[in-house]
C-alpha positions as a LaTeX table, in Angstrom:
\begin{tabular}{lrrr}
\hline
Residue & $x$ (\AA) & $y$ (\AA) & $z$ (\AA) \\
\hline
Met1 & 9.30 & 15.07 & 26.60 \\
Lys2 & 9.67 & 11.64 & 24.82 \\
Pro3 & 9.72 & 12.97 & 20.98 \\
Cys4 & 12.54 & 15.37 & 22.20 \\
Ile5 & 14.79 & 12.71 & 23.79 \\
Phe6 & 13.80 & 10.91 & 20.53 \\
Leu7 & 15.31 & 13.37 & 18.12 \\
Leu8 & 18.49 & 14.27 & 20.29 \\
Ser9 & 19.34 & 10.43 & 20.53 \\
Ala10 & 18.91 & 10.65 & 16.53 \\
Ala11 & 20.90 & 13.58 & 15.93 \\
Leu12 & 23.93 & 11.61 & 18.33 \\
Leu13 & 23.84 & 8.38 & 16.07 \\
Ala14 & 23.57 & 10.02 & 13.10 \\
Ser15 & 27.17 & 11.66 & 13.50 \\
Gly16 & 28.37 & 8.11 & 13.49 \\
Cys17 & 32.01 & 7.25 & 11.83 \\
Ser18 & 32.69 & 5.80 & 8.59 \\
Val19 & 33.67 & 2.28 & 8.16 \\
Gly20 & 36.25 & 1.29 & 5.00 \\
Pro21 & 39.75 & 3.09 & 3.55 \\
Asn22 & 39.61 & 6.75 & 2.92 \\
Tyr23 & 40.91 & 7.43 & $-0.76$ \\
Lys24 & 44.35 & 8.01 & $-1.36$ \\
Arg25 & 45.69 & 8.21 & $-4.99$ \\
Pro26 & 48.26 & 5.34 & $-5.74$ \\
Thr27 & 51.62 & 6.06 & $-6.85$ \\
Ala28 & 52.69 & 5.94 & $-10.85$ \\
Ala29 & 55.82 & 6.24 & $-12.71$ \\
Val30 & 55.84 & 9.70 & $-14.18$ \\
Pro31 & 58.89 & 10.08 & $-16.72$ \\
Gly32 & 60.74 & 13.32 & $-16.45$ \\
Leu33 & 60.37 & 14.06 & $-20.60$ \\
Tyr34 & 58.09 & 11.95 & $-22.89$ \\
Arg35 & 60.18 & 9.34 & $-25.22$ \\
Gly36 & 60.43 & 10.94 & $-28.77$ \\
Thr37 & 60.95 & 14.59 & $-27.40$ \\
Asn38 & 63.82 & 16.13 & $-29.30$ \\
Ser39 & 65.96 & 19.38 & $-27.60$ \\
Asp40 & 63.38 & 22.27 & $-28.87$ \\
Glu41 & 60.67 & 20.82 & $-27.48$ \\
Ala42 & 62.33 & 19.79 & $-24.09$ \\
Ala43 & 63.01 & 23.44 & $-23.96$ \\
Gln44 & 59.64 & 24.40 & $-24.54$ \\
Thr45 & 58.07 & 23.51 & $-20.98$ \\
Gln46 & 57.35 & 26.90 & $-20.08$ \\
Leu47 & 54.48 & 27.00 & $-23.07$ \\
Ala48 & 51.21 & 25.77 & $-22.55$ \\
Ala49 & 51.56 & 22.20 & $-23.88$ \\
Leu50 & 49.43 & 21.59 & $-26.93$ \\
Gly51 & 46.86 & 19.15 & $-25.52$ \\
Asp52 & 45.60 & 22.71 & $-23.20$ \\
Gln53 & 44.88 & 24.41 & $-26.35$ \\
Lys54 & 41.47 & 24.66 & $-27.81$ \\
Trp55 & 40.47 & 22.18 & $-30.76$ \\
Trp56 & 39.58 & 25.67 & $-32.91$ \\
Asp57 & 42.73 & 27.03 & $-32.28$ \\
Ile58 & 44.45 & 23.92 & $-33.54$ \\
Phe59 & 42.64 & 23.49 & $-36.91$ \\
Gln60 & 42.35 & 26.63 & $-38.67$ \\
Asp61 & 40.04 & 25.54 & $-41.44$ \\
Glu62 & 36.52 & 27.06 & $-41.28$ \\
Gln63 & 34.78 & 24.67 & $-42.72$ \\
Leu64 & 36.75 & 22.30 & $-40.36$ \\
Arg65 & 35.63 & 24.14 & $-37.60$ \\
Thr66 & 31.95 & 23.77 & $-38.94$ \\
Leu67 & 32.13 & 20.18 & $-39.46$ \\
Ile68 & 33.53 & 19.86 & $-35.73$ \\
Arg69 & 30.94 & 22.02 & $-34.26$ \\
Thr70 & 27.89 & 19.94 & $-36.14$ \\
Ala71 & 29.32 & 16.47 & $-35.09$ \\
Leu72 & 29.99 & 18.04 & $-31.27$ \\
Thr73 & 26.04 & 18.49 & $-31.65$ \\
Gln74 & 24.40 & 15.83 & $-33.69$ \\
Asn75 & 26.74 & 12.92 & $-33.30$ \\
Tyr76 & 25.03 & 9.80 & $-31.65$ \\
Asp77 & 28.58 & 9.00 & $-29.54$ \\
Ser78 & 28.04 & 12.25 & $-27.82$ \\
Arg79 & 24.49 & 12.60 & $-27.16$ \\
Ile80 & 24.70 & 9.19 & $-25.42$ \\
Ala81 & 27.68 & 9.97 & $-23.63$ \\
Ala82 & 25.55 & 13.02 & $-22.27$ \\
Ser83 & 22.88 & 10.97 & $-21.71$ \\
Arg84 & 24.52 & 8.84 & $-19.13$ \\
Val85 & 25.96 & 11.49 & $-17.19$ \\
Leu86 & 22.19 & 12.16 & $-16.68$ \\
Glu87 & 21.83 & 8.68 & $-15.67$ \\
Ala88 & 24.43 & 9.02 & $-13.14$ \\
Gln89 & 23.06 & 12.46 & $-11.95$ \\
Ala90 & 19.88 & 10.84 & $-11.27$ \\
Gln91 & 21.69 & 7.43 & $-9.74$ \\
Leu92 & 23.28 & 10.12 & $-7.19$ \\
Gly93 & 20.14 & 11.47 & $-5.87$ \\
Ile94 & 18.35 & 8.29 & $-5.61$ \\
Thr95 & 21.52 & 6.90 & $-3.52$ \\
Arg96 & 22.22 & 10.20 & $-1.48$ \\
Ala97 & 18.14 & 10.09 & $-0.37$ \\
Asp98 & 18.96 & 7.00 & 1.65 \\
Gln99 & 20.85 & 9.17 & 3.85 \\
Phe100 & 17.54 & 10.87 & 5.19 \\
Pro101 & 14.37 & 9.73 & 6.56 \\
Ser102 & 11.32 & 9.23 & 5.02 \\
Leu103 & 7.80 & 11.04 & 5.60 \\
Ser104 & 4.46 & 10.16 & 4.69 \\
Ala105 & 1.10 & 10.95 & 5.16 \\
Gly106 & $-2.04$ & 9.37 & 4.67 \\
Ala107 & $-5.82$ & 10.08 & 5.33 \\
Gly108 & $-9.16$ & 7.79 & 5.08 \\
Ile109 & $-12.47$ & 7.98 & 5.93 \\
Ser110 & $-14.78$ & 4.47 & 5.70 \\
Asp111 & $-18.37$ & 3.40 & 6.71 \\
Thr112 & $-19.01$ & 0.34 & 8.02 \\
Arg113 & $-22.97$ & $-1.60$ & 8.40 \\
Thr114 & $-23.54$ & $-4.26$ & 10.19 \\
Ala115 & $-26.42$ & $-6.36$ & 9.37 \\
Gln116 & $-29.09$ & $-7.41$ & 12.03 \\
Ser117 & $-28.57$ & $-10.64$ & 13.75 \\
Lys118 & $-30.12$ & $-12.81$ & 15.83 \\
Phe119 & $-28.54$ & $-11.38$ & 19.13 \\
Leu120 & $-27.46$ & $-7.96$ & 17.61 \\
Pro121 & $-29.52$ & $-5.32$ & 16.12 \\
Ala122 & $-28.09$ & $-3.64$ & 13.00 \\
Phe123 & $-26.05$ & $-0.47$ & 13.68 \\
Glu124 & $-23.61$ & 1.42 & 11.17 \\
Thr125 & $-20.17$ & 3.04 & 11.90 \\
Ser126 & $-18.04$ & 5.92 & 10.74 \\
Thr127 & $-14.54$ & 6.42 & 11.12 \\
Gly128 & $-11.59$ & 9.15 & 10.01 \\
Gln129 & $-8.62$ & 8.59 & 10.36 \\
Leu130 & $-5.47$ & 11.63 & 9.45 \\
Asn131 & $-1.93$ & 10.30 & 10.11 \\
Leu132 & 1.59 & 11.11 & 9.42 \\
Ser133 & 4.60 & 8.44 & 9.64 \\
Ala134 & 8.64 & 8.64 & 9.56 \\
Ala135 & 10.87 & 6.12 & 9.15 \\
Trp136 & 14.92 & 6.67 & 9.25 \\
Glu137 & 17.43 & 4.13 & 9.30 \\
Leu138 & 20.65 & 6.22 & 10.83 \\
Asp139 & 23.90 & 5.87 & 8.91 \\
Phe140 & 26.07 & 5.52 & 12.06 \\
Trp141 & 28.68 & 3.41 & 10.34 \\
Gly142 & 28.61 & 5.51 & 7.10 \\
Lys143 & 27.18 & 2.69 & 4.70 \\
Tyr144 & 24.66 & 5.76 & 2.93 \\
Arg145 & 27.54 & 8.16 & 3.14 \\
Arg146 & 30.14 & 5.91 & 1.17 \\
Ala147 & 27.42 & 4.53 & $-1.21$ \\
Thr148 & 26.90 & 8.32 & $-2.08$ \\
Glu149 & 30.66 & 8.90 & $-2.50$ \\
Ala150 & 30.95 & 6.07 & $-4.46$ \\
Ala151 & 27.89 & 7.40 & $-6.70$ \\
Arg152 & 29.02 & 10.74 & $-6.68$ \\
Ala153 & 32.61 & 9.43 & $-8.39$ \\
Asn154 & 30.75 & 7.19 & $-10.70$ \\
Leu155 & 29.13 & 10.73 & $-11.84$ \\
Val156 & 32.63 & 11.94 & $-12.00$ \\
Ala157 & 33.25 & 9.16 & $-14.57$ \\
Ser158 & 30.80 & 9.34 & $-16.30$ \\
Glu159 & 31.57 & 12.87 & $-17.55$ \\
Trp160 & 35.28 & 12.64 & $-18.04$ \\
Ala161 & 33.81 & 9.30 & $-20.18$ \\
Arg162 & 31.57 & 12.45 & $-21.86$ \\
Arg163 & 34.80 & 14.09 & $-22.75$ \\
Glu164 & 36.83 & 10.85 & $-24.11$ \\
Val165 & 33.97 & 10.75 & $-26.14$ \\
Leu166 & 34.39 & 14.28 & $-27.76$ \\
Ser167 & 38.36 & 14.51 & $-27.81$ \\
Thr168 & 37.85 & 11.20 & $-29.80$ \\
Leu169 & 34.84 & 12.70 & $-31.91$ \\
Val170 & 37.20 & 15.92 & $-32.52$ \\
Ala171 & 40.41 & 13.73 & $-33.61$ \\
Asn172 & 37.60 & 11.63 & $-35.96$ \\
Val173 & 36.51 & 14.54 & $-37.77$ \\
Ala174 & 39.30 & 15.92 & $-38.35$ \\
Ser175 & 41.53 & 12.96 & $-39.68$ \\
Ala176 & 38.38 & 11.97 & $-42.05$ \\
Tyr177 & 38.35 & 15.79 & $-43.26$ \\
Leu178 & 41.97 & 15.66 & $-43.72$ \\
Gln179 & 41.87 & 11.99 & $-45.88$ \\
Leu180 & 38.84 & 13.73 & $-47.82$ \\
Arg181 & 40.81 & 16.59 & $-48.49$ \\
Ala182 & 43.88 & 14.33 & $-49.45$ \\
Ile183 & 41.98 & 12.40 & $-52.20$ \\
Asp184 & 40.63 & 15.70 & $-53.26$ \\
Leu185 & 43.95 & 16.58 & $-54.28$ \\
Glu186 & 45.03 & 12.82 & $-55.27$ \\
Leu187 & 42.25 & 13.33 & $-58.06$ \\
Glu188 & 43.38 & 17.16 & $-59.23$ \\
Ile189 & 46.88 & 15.63 & $-59.40$ \\
Ser190 & 45.08 & 12.71 & $-61.59$ \\
Arg191 & 43.00 & 14.91 & $-63.92$ \\
Arg192 & 46.18 & 17.25 & $-64.49$ \\
Thr193 & 48.09 & 14.38 & $-64.91$ \\
Leu194 & 45.58 & 13.06 & $-67.62$ \\
Asn195 & 44.63 & 16.02 & $-69.50$ \\
Ser196 & 48.84 & 16.95 & $-70.11$ \\
Arg197 & 49.37 & 12.98 & $-71.33$ \\
Gln198 & 46.09 & 13.14 & $-73.80$ \\
Glu199 & 47.89 & 16.41 & $-75.41$ \\
Ser200 & 51.12 & 14.47 & $-75.17$ \\
Leu201 & 49.08 & 11.34 & $-77.06$ \\
Arg202 & 47.53 & 13.38 & $-79.49$ \\
Leu203 & 51.02 & 15.07 & $-80.69$ \\
Thr204 & 52.38 & 11.40 & $-80.53$ \\
Arg205 & 49.60 & 10.32 & $-83.02$ \\
Ile206 & 50.26 & 13.45 & $-85.29$ \\
Leu207 & 54.19 & 12.72 & $-85.05$ \\
Ala208 & 53.09 & 8.63 & $-86.18$ \\
Asp209 & 51.15 & 9.65 & $-89.04$ \\
Gly210 & 54.07 & 11.69 & $-90.35$ \\
Gly211 & 56.39 & 9.15 & $-90.33$ \\
Ser212 & 58.11 & 10.63 & $-87.75$ \\
Thr213 & 57.65 & 8.36 & $-84.82$ \\
Ser214 & 56.58 & 4.57 & $-84.30$ \\
Leu215 & 53.56 & 2.88 & $-83.54$ \\
Leu216 & 55.37 & 1.82 & $-80.74$ \\
Asp217 & 55.29 & 5.30 & $-78.88$ \\
Val218 & 51.83 & 5.71 & $-79.79$ \\
Arg219 & 51.18 & 2.87 & $-77.56$ \\
Gln220 & 53.15 & 3.72 & $-74.93$ \\
Ala221 & 52.01 & 7.72 & $-75.04$ \\
Glu222 & 48.36 & 5.43 & $-74.86$ \\
Gln223 & 49.92 & 3.33 & $-71.47$ \\
Leu224 & 50.50 & 6.73 & $-69.79$ \\
Val225 & 46.87 & 7.96 & $-70.41$ \\
Phe226 & 45.10 & 4.81 & $-69.31$ \\
Thr227 & 46.98 & 5.07 & $-66.05$ \\
Ala228 & 46.19 & 7.98 & $-65.55$ \\
Ser229 & 42.38 & 7.37 & $-66.47$ \\
Ala230 & 42.02 & 4.14 & $-64.49$ \\
Glu231 & 42.96 & 6.01 & $-61.05$ \\
Ile232 & 40.26 & 8.53 & $-61.42$ \\
Pro233 & 37.05 & 6.13 & $-61.10$ \\
Ile234 & 38.75 & 4.73 & $-57.88$ \\
Leu235 & 39.68 & 8.34 & $-56.44$ \\
Glu236 & 35.98 & 9.50 & $-57.10$ \\
Gln237 & 34.38 & 5.97 & $-55.35$ \\
Gln238 & 36.81 & 6.90 & $-52.35$ \\
Ile239 & 35.83 & 10.58 & $-52.12$ \\
Glu240 & 32.01 & 9.55 & $-51.81$ \\
Gln241 & 32.43 & 6.73 & $-49.31$ \\
Gln242 & 34.65 & 9.31 & $-47.32$ \\
Glu243 & 32.28 & 12.01 & $-47.49$ \\
Asp244 & 29.33 & 9.08 & $-46.03$ \\
Phe245 & 31.81 & 8.19 & $-43.31$ \\
Leu246 & 32.07 & 11.82 & $-42.32$ \\
Ser247 & 28.61 & 12.50 & $-42.66$ \\
Ile248 & 27.65 & 9.95 & $-40.21$ \\
Leu249 & 30.25 & 11.13 & $-37.85$ \\
Leu250 & 28.31 & 14.74 & $-38.21$ \\
Gly251 & 24.86 & 12.59 & $-37.05$ \\
Gln252 & 23.57 & 13.07 & $-40.85$ \\
Asn253 & 22.65 & 10.91 & $-43.74$ \\
Pro254 & 24.84 & 10.65 & $-46.28$ \\
Gly255 & 25.81 & 13.25 & $-48.45$ \\
Asp256 & 28.01 & 15.83 & $-49.69$ \\
Ile257 & 30.45 & 17.19 & $-47.67$ \\
Pro258 & 31.36 & 21.15 & $-48.21$ \\
Arg259 & 35.01 & 22.04 & $-48.78$ \\
Gly260 & 37.39 & 24.53 & $-47.30$ \\
Gln261 & 41.07 & 25.02 & $-47.45$ \\
Ala262 & 42.82 & 22.64 & $-49.92$ \\
Leu263 & 45.24 & 19.61 & $-48.30$ \\
Thr264 & 48.42 & 22.12 & $-49.20$ \\
Glu265 & 47.16 & 24.79 & $-47.42$ \\
Gln266 & 46.02 & 23.55 & $-43.83$ \\
Pro267 & 48.16 & 25.65 & $-41.46$ \\
Gln268 & 50.10 & 23.56 & $-38.46$ \\
Pro269 & 51.22 & 25.65 & $-35.65$ \\
Pro270 & 54.97 & 26.95 & $-35.73$ \\
Glu271 & 55.24 & 24.92 & $-31.97$ \\
Val272 & 54.02 & 21.92 & $-30.90$ \\
Pro273 & 55.65 & 21.90 & $-27.22$ \\
Pro274 & 54.04 & 18.48 & $-25.58$ \\
Gly275 & 53.90 & 19.89 & $-21.83$ \\
Leu276 & 55.41 & 18.22 & $-18.82$ \\
Pro277 & 54.28 & 14.43 & $-18.31$ \\
Ser278 & 52.90 & 15.03 & $-14.94$ \\
Ser279 & 50.39 & 17.01 & $-16.70$ \\
Leu280 & 48.76 & 14.49 & $-18.83$ \\
Leu281 & 47.25 & 12.90 & $-15.37$ \\
Glu282 & 45.12 & 15.92 & $-14.91$ \\
Arg283 & 44.47 & 16.50 & $-18.77$ \\
Arg284 & 43.57 & 13.08 & $-20.13$ \\
Pro285 & 40.31 & 12.16 & $-20.03$ \\
Asp286 & 40.98 & 8.40 & $-19.79$ \\
Ile287 & 42.86 & 8.75 & $-16.74$ \\
Gln288 & 40.56 & 10.91 & $-14.74$ \\
Gln289 & 37.94 & 8.41 & $-15.49$ \\
Ala290 & 40.21 & 5.43 & $-14.35$ \\
Glu291 & 40.62 & 7.63 & $-11.33$ \\
Ala292 & 37.00 & 8.22 & $-10.46$ \\
Gln293 & 36.42 & 4.60 & $-10.89$ \\
Leu294 & 38.52 & 4.26 & $-8.47$ \\
Val295 & 37.15 & 6.72 & $-6.28$ \\
Ala296 & 34.40 & 4.66 & $-6.87$ \\
Ala297 & 35.59 & 1.52 & $-5.80$ \\
Asn298 & 36.93 & 2.31 & $-2.78$ \\
Ala299 & 33.89 & 3.50 & $-1.46$ \\
Glu300 & 32.18 & 0.51 & $-2.16$ \\
Ile301 & 34.45 & $-1.53$ & 0.10 \\
Gly302 & 33.16 & 0.98 & 3.13 \\
Val303 & 29.68 & $-0.04$ & 2.20 \\
Ala304 & 30.87 & $-3.45$ & 2.46 \\
Arg305 & 32.50 & $-3.82$ & 5.43 \\
Ala306 & 29.18 & $-1.59$ & 6.93 \\
Ala307 & 27.33 & $-4.86$ & 6.59 \\
Tyr308 & 29.07 & $-6.29$ & 9.63 \\
Phe309 & 27.61 & $-3.39$ & 11.66 \\
Pro310 & 24.24 & $-3.40$ & 13.47 \\
Gln311 & 21.56 & $-1.65$ & 11.37 \\
Ile312 & 19.68 & 1.12 & 13.65 \\
Ser313 & 16.28 & 2.39 & 12.61 \\
Leu314 & 13.91 & 5.13 & 14.33 \\
Ser315 & 9.90 & 4.95 & 13.08 \\
Gly316 & 7.37 & 7.13 & 14.59 \\
Ala317 & 3.79 & 7.90 & 13.45 \\
Gly318 & 1.21 & 10.61 & 14.64 \\
Gly319 & $-2.22$ & 11.13 & 13.81 \\
Phe320 & $-5.60$ & 11.52 & 14.43 \\
Gln321 & $-8.84$ & 9.00 & 14.53 \\
Ser322 & $-12.48$ & 9.08 & 15.29 \\
Ser323 & $-15.75$ & 7.99 & 14.18 \\
Ala324 & $-16.96$ & 11.58 & 13.67 \\
Leu325 & $-15.23$ & 14.09 & 11.75 \\
Ser326 & $-16.56$ & 17.12 & 14.59 \\
Ser327 & $-14.28$ & 15.22 & 17.02 \\
Leu328 & $-11.39$ & 14.44 & 14.73 \\
Phe329 & $-9.21$ & 17.10 & 16.02 \\
Ser330 & $-10.03$ & 17.05 & 19.65 \\
Gly331 & $-7.21$ & 16.01 & 22.14 \\
Pro332 & $-9.14$ & 12.42 & 22.69 \\
Ala333 & $-8.72$ & 11.57 & 18.79 \\
Gly334 & $-5.19$ & 12.16 & 18.90 \\
Ala335 & $-2.41$ & 9.17 & 19.03 \\
Trp336 & 1.05 & 9.32 & 18.59 \\
Ser337 & 3.63 & 6.39 & 18.54 \\
Phe338 & 7.38 & 6.03 & 18.55 \\
Gly339 & 10.17 & 3.27 & 18.07 \\
Ala340 & 13.71 & 1.92 & 17.39 \\
Ser341 & 15.01 & $-1.19$ & 16.16 \\
Leu342 & 18.59 & $-2.42$ & 15.91 \\
Thr343 & 19.56 & $-5.10$ & 13.41 \\
Gln344 & 22.78 & $-6.94$ & 14.18 \\
Pro345 & 23.98 & $-9.60$ & 11.61 \\
Ile346 & 24.68 & $-13.43$ & 13.42 \\
Phe347 & 25.27 & $-15.62$ & 10.77 \\
Thr348 & 25.22 & $-15.57$ & 7.16 \\
Gly349 & 26.78 & $-18.56$ & 6.05 \\
Gly350 & 30.08 & $-16.30$ & 5.03 \\
Arg351 & 28.29 & $-13.70$ & 2.76 \\
Leu352 & 29.79 & $-10.52$ & 4.23 \\
Arg353 & 32.95 & $-11.66$ & 4.74 \\
Ser354 & 33.05 & $-12.41$ & 0.67 \\
Gln355 & 31.03 & $-9.03$ & $-0.12$ \\
Val356 & 33.94 & $-7.14$ & 1.53 \\
Arg357 & 36.47 & $-9.67$ & $-0.21$ \\
Leu358 & 34.72 & $-8.63$ & $-3.41$ \\
Ala359 & 34.65 & $-5.35$ & $-2.98$ \\
Glu360 & 38.62 & $-5.23$ & $-2.07$ \\
Ala361 & 39.31 & $-6.97$ & $-5.46$ \\
Arg362 & 37.63 & $-4.89$ & $-7.40$ \\
Glu363 & 39.26 & $-2.08$ & $-5.81$ \\
Gln364 & 42.65 & $-3.32$ & $-6.84$ \\
Thr365 & 41.53 & $-4.03$ & $-10.27$ \\
Ala366 & 40.28 & $-0.44$ & $-10.30$ \\
Val367 & 43.64 & 0.53 & $-9.18$ \\
Leu368 & 45.93 & $-1.85$ & $-11.60$ \\
Ser369 & 43.74 & 0.03 & $-14.19$ \\
Tyr370 & 44.26 & 3.86 & $-13.59$ \\
Gln371 & 47.73 & 2.51 & $-13.51$ \\
Gln372 & 47.64 & 0.81 & $-16.48$ \\
Ser373 & 45.78 & 3.63 & $-18.09$ \\
Ile374 & 49.10 & 6.30 & $-17.42$ \\
Gln375 & 51.24 & 3.93 & $-18.73$ \\
Gly376 & 49.09 & 3.27 & $-22.03$ \\
Ala377 & 48.89 & 7.44 & $-22.18$ \\
Phe378 & 52.47 & 7.96 & $-22.06$ \\
Arg379 & 53.38 & 5.47 & $-24.63$ \\
Ser380 & 50.65 & 6.56 & $-27.26$ \\
Val381 & 52.29 & 10.27 & $-26.39$ \\
Ser382 & 55.53 & 9.18 & $-27.22$ \\
Asp383 & 54.17 & 6.92 & $-30.09$ \\
Ala384 & 52.61 & 10.22 & $-31.85$ \\
Leu385 & 56.01 & 12.59 & $-31.03$ \\
Val386 & 57.86 & 10.00 & $-32.90$ \\
Ala387 & 54.68 & 9.68 & $-36.03$ \\
Tyr388 & 54.57 & 13.80 & $-35.91$ \\
His389 & 58.59 & 13.69 & $-36.30$ \\
Lys390 & 59.20 & 11.09 & $-38.97$ \\
Thr391 & 56.24 & 11.82 & $-41.42$ \\
Arg392 & 57.52 & 15.87 & $-41.64$ \\
Glu393 & 61.03 & 14.27 & $-42.52$ \\
Phe394 & 59.63 & 11.68 & $-44.42$ \\
Arg395 & 57.48 & 15.03 & $-46.10$ \\
Ala396 & 60.40 & 16.91 & $-46.58$ \\
Gln397 & 62.07 & 13.75 & $-48.23$ \\
Gln398 & 59.20 & 13.31 & $-50.66$ \\
Glu399 & 59.35 & 16.94 & $-51.72$ \\
Leu400 & 62.49 & 16.53 & $-53.05$ \\
Leu401 & 61.69 & 13.23 & $-54.64$ \\
Phe402 & 58.91 & 14.67 & $-56.64$ \\
Arg403 & 60.86 & 17.72 & $-57.70$ \\
Ser404 & 63.95 & 15.44 & $-59.09$ \\
Ala405 & 61.10 & 13.56 & $-60.97$ \\
Glu406 & 59.31 & 15.70 & $-62.31$ \\
Asp407 & 62.49 & 17.49 & $-63.61$ \\
Ala408 & 63.60 & 14.36 & $-65.45$ \\
Ala409 & 60.17 & 14.34 & $-66.63$ \\
Arg410 & 60.65 & 17.54 & $-68.80$ \\
Leu411 & 63.90 & 16.69 & $-69.45$ \\
Ser412 & 62.78 & 13.18 & $-71.09$ \\
His413 & 60.03 & 15.04 & $-73.22$ \\
Met414 & 62.77 & 17.65 & $-74.50$ \\
Arg415 & 65.54 & 14.77 & $-75.18$ \\
Tyr416 & 62.37 & 12.87 & $-76.99$ \\
Asn417 & 61.68 & 15.78 & $-78.65$ \\
Gly418 & 65.11 & 16.46 & $-80.03$ \\
Gly419 & 65.08 & 12.62 & $-81.19$ \\
Val420 & 67.71 & 12.23 & $-78.44$ \\
Thr421 & 65.83 & 9.11 & $-76.94$ \\
Gly422 & 62.57 & 6.80 & $-77.52$ \\
Tyr423 & 59.03 & 7.77 & $-75.82$ \\
Leu424 & 60.34 & 4.60 & $-73.36$ \\
Glu425 & 62.44 & 6.86 & $-71.41$ \\
Val426 & 59.41 & 9.01 & $-71.46$ \\
Leu427 & 56.98 & 6.52 & $-69.99$ \\
Thr428 & 59.49 & 5.55 & $-67.39$ \\
Asn429 & 60.16 & 9.00 & $-66.05$ \\
Glu430 & 56.30 & 10.08 & $-66.47$ \\
Thr431 & 55.15 & 7.32 & $-64.28$ \\
Asn432 & 57.68 & 7.94 & $-61.60$ \\
Ala433 & 56.82 & 11.80 & $-61.81$ \\
Phe434 & 53.05 & 10.49 & $-61.56$ \\
Ser435 & 53.81 & 8.32 & $-58.47$ \\
Ala436 & 55.93 & 10.81 & $-56.65$ \\
Glu437 & 53.69 & 13.46 & $-56.70$ \\
Leu438 & 51.04 & 10.86 & $-55.58$ \\
Gly439 & 52.97 & 10.16 & $-52.85$ \\
Leu440 & 53.94 & 13.79 & $-51.90$ \\
Ala441 & 50.24 & 13.95 & $-51.32$ \\
Gln442 & 50.14 & 11.25 & $-48.78$ \\
Ala443 & 52.93 & 12.15 & $-46.83$ \\
Arg444 & 51.11 & 15.72 & $-46.70$ \\
Leu445 & 48.31 & 13.72 & $-45.41$ \\
Asn446 & 50.40 & 11.43 & $-42.86$ \\
Glu447 & 52.06 & 14.41 & $-41.73$ \\
Leu448 & 48.46 & 15.88 & $-40.49$ \\
Leu449 & 47.33 & 13.17 & $-39.30$ \\
Ala450 & 50.18 & 12.77 & $-37.02$ \\
Leu451 & 49.31 & 16.16 & $-35.22$ \\
Val452 & 45.90 & 15.08 & $-34.92$ \\
Gln453 & 47.32 & 12.17 & $-32.90$ \\
Leu454 & 49.26 & 14.04 & $-30.72$ \\
Tyr455 & 46.63 & 16.34 & $-29.81$ \\
Gln456 & 44.67 & 13.84 & $-28.82$ \\
Ala457 & 47.25 & 11.73 & $-27.00$ \\
Leu458 & 47.86 & 14.75 & $-25.17$ \\
Gly459 & 44.39 & 15.19 & $-23.74$ \\
Gly460 & 43.22 & 17.82 & $-26.28$ \\
Gly461 & 39.96 & 18.19 & $-27.83$ \\
Trp462 & 37.29 & 18.01 & $-24.88$ \\
Gln463 & 37.77 & 21.39 & $-24.16$ \\
Gln464 & 34.88 & 23.79 & $-24.84$ \\
\hline
\end{tabular}
């Protein structure tokens, strides 16, 4: 009967309350539209946001897709983030185990021989025992349930942190690959320009040998050749260094990087709808991570407050003990004991009060960090939208500049060949055209990089 009463009272005590505040999401000022959204994008709120799309739908270069897949598998940052999720899972299991009783079993046998003394003869005894014991600290005030709630929130936070690493990794690989293709394009432009200028220099030397032009024209033609040739080793250096950087992102030793589509062939989505700002809170990994950390900090307040209340522990043991194995399981050899204890803190020198204040301060810090991460997210989206719009405008103007400079260089060659002008005009216009074409390559790169940054700012890239 006593064990039944004991278990019944334990069940009643286990159904206690959980002290501490329940989590409630803090209010956050969410704008109706992103700053930097134009009228066309504002009308596209019914379309799926750019951040909701899978990364393989955004990046159409098949070689870039292969590089991203390799990085997601082999990159050390992504692997470290995955191992931290496993750590959080194990920590949750450890914390949750405190809610349950602990059981242990033991068995032993011993032989003892006492030497003969003046008053007692020598004798030998043999004892065998088998026992089962249990201990349980009742979670009447919810201390362990709150601790489990905090551990579970930390697990969620580590998972969102892993997704943030994936999102950043996708953006970094895409940006590094596009920068590599931009340097490839600049190298192609420099080599093509060098070949054209070397041919022009050859013709100028022929004219100078025939007395049709001066040595000054030859020197000016040489300047064009040397300007183009000086760019080539610098660009070749940048290519190898960029390949090394991209290799590290892939989790590989430095080496060659296979190429796919050229920079000028990289497709872009026809529409870039940013979506509603309210959906950003659910999509951005850093915001979700900050909220999960806030949930954990809120639960820790309950853990700290529960220390004010009594700790109720139950213990029990049962088993058999006998001097002969043949009678180990007989009735007289059986033994059991049950007990309960209650411990109430009386004086701790302010430790418990300070622990509660510490937990509350950490929770307030987490609230502010959560709200700060939301503001930072809105700013990053706004900056990315502005950058995307303005880089597109700049690229369009750079194309016009290059076409004009290219035509001016063509006309100056015609004027020089017709004897209307000197080679200085050719030198000036050739230099302008070369710089304009390199500037156009950089403008195309900046436009693509702005798209990558916008995609990341909208919370895209972690979806698998």
